[in-house]
CSV table of C-alpha atoms in Angstrom, one decimal:
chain,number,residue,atom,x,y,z
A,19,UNK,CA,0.0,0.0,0.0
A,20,UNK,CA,1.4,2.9,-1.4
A,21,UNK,CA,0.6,6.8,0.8
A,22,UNK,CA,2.6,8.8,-1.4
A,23,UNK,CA,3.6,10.4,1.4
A,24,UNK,CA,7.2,11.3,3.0
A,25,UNK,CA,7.8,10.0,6.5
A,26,UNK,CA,8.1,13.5,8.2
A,27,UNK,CA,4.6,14.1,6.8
A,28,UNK,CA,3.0,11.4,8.2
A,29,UNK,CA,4.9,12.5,11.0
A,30,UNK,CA,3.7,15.9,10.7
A,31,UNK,CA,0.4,14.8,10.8
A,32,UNK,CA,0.3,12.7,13.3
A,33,UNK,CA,1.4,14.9,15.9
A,34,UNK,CA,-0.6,17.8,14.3
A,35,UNK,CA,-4.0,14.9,15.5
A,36,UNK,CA,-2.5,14.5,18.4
A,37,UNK,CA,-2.2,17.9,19.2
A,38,UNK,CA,-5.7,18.8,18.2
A,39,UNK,CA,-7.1,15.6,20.0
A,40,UNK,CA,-5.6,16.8,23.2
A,41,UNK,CA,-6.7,20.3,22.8
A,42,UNK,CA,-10.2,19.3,21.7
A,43,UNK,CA,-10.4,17.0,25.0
A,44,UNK,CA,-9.4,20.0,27.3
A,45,UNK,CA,-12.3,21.8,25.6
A,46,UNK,CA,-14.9,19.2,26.2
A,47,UNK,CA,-14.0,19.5,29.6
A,48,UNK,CA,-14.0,22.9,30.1
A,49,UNK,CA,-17.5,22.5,28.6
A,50,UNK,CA,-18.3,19.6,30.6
A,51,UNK,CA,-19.2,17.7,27.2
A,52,UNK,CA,-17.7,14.1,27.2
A,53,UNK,CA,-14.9,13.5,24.4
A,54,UNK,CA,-17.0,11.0,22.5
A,55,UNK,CA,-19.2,14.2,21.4
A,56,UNK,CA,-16.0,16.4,20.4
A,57,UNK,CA,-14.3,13.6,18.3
A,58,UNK,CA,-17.1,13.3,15.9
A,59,UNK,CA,-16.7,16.9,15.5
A,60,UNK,CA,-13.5,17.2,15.0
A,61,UNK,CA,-13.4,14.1,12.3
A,62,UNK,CA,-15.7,16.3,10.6
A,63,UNK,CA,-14.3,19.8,10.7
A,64,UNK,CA,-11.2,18.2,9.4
A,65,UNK,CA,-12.6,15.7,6.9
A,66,UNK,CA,-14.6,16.1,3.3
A,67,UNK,CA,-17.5,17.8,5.6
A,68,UNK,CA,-15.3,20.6,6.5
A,69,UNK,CA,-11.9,21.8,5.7
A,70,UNK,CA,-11.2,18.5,3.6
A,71,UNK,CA,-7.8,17.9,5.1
A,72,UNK,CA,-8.1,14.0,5.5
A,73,UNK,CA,-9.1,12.3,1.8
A,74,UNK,CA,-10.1,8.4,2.4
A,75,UNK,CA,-10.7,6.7,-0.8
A,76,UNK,CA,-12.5,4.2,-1.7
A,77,UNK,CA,-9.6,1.9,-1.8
A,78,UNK,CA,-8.3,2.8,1.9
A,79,UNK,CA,-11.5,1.7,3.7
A,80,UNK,CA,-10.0,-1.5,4.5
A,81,UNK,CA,-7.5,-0.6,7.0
A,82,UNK,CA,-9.9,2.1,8.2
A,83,UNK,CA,-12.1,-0.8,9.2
A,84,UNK,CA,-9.1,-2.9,11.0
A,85,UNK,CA,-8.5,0.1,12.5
A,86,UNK,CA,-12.0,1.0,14.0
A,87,UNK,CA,-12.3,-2.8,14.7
A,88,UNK,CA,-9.6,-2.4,17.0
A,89,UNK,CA,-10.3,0.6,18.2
A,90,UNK,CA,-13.6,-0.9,19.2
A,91,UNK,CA,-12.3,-3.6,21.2
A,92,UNK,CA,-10.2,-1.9,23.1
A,93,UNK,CA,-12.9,0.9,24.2
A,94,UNK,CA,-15.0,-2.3,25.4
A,95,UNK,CA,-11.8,-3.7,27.0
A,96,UNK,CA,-10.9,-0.2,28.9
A,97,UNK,CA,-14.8,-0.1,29.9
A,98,UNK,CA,-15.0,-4.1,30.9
A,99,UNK,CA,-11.8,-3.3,33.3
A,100,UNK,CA,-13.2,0.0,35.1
A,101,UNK,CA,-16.4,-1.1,35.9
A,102,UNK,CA,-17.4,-2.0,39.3
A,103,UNK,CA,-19.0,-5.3,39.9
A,104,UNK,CA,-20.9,-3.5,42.7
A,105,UNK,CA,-22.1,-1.1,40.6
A,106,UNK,CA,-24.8,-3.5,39.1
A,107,UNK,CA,-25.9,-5.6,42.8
A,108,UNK,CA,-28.2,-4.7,45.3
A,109,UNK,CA,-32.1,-5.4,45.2
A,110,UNK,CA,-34.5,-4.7,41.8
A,111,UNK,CA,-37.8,-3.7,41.5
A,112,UNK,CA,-39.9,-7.0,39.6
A,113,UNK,CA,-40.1,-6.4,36.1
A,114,UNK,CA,-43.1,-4.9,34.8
A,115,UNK,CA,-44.1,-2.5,38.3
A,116,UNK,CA,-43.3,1.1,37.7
A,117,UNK,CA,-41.8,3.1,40.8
């Protein structure tokens, strides 16, 4: 798979997401707005909706897939280690009766 791109682009680029992903989260939190609602955004403003920085072709969606599929599992994996196991016991109201 040819980029066409030089390695201090890439570079370049990926430290300019970084960068923007950090500031963006600082933002969100200032806002009290969880991340998950400012990435979106961001995606956007830079993509083909916005200032149409980021190009993905046709042809590249298959490592964009890989890459959200693993992205995926390791938000589930993050969220199955920091939740509590007491956080779902105690006592529940029968199914069906309204409180």
């Amino acid at each position: 798979m040819e980029l066409g791109l030089a390695v201090d682009e890439i570079v370049l680029a990926v430290g300019a997401l970084l960068t923007l992903g950090v500031l963006g989260a600082g933002i969100a939190s200032r806002f009290q707005l969880p991340g998950i609602v400012v990435s979106p955004g961001l995606g956007m403003a830079l993509g083909s909706d916005g200032l149409d920085w980021i190009d993905i072709g046709a042809g590249e969606l298959d490592w964009v897939q890989s890459l959200s599929v693993m992205a995926l599992v390791l938000i589930l994996f993050d969220g199955g280690l920091s939740t509590s196991t007491r956080a779902g016991a105690g006592p529940r109201p029968p199914a069906g009766t309204s409180r």
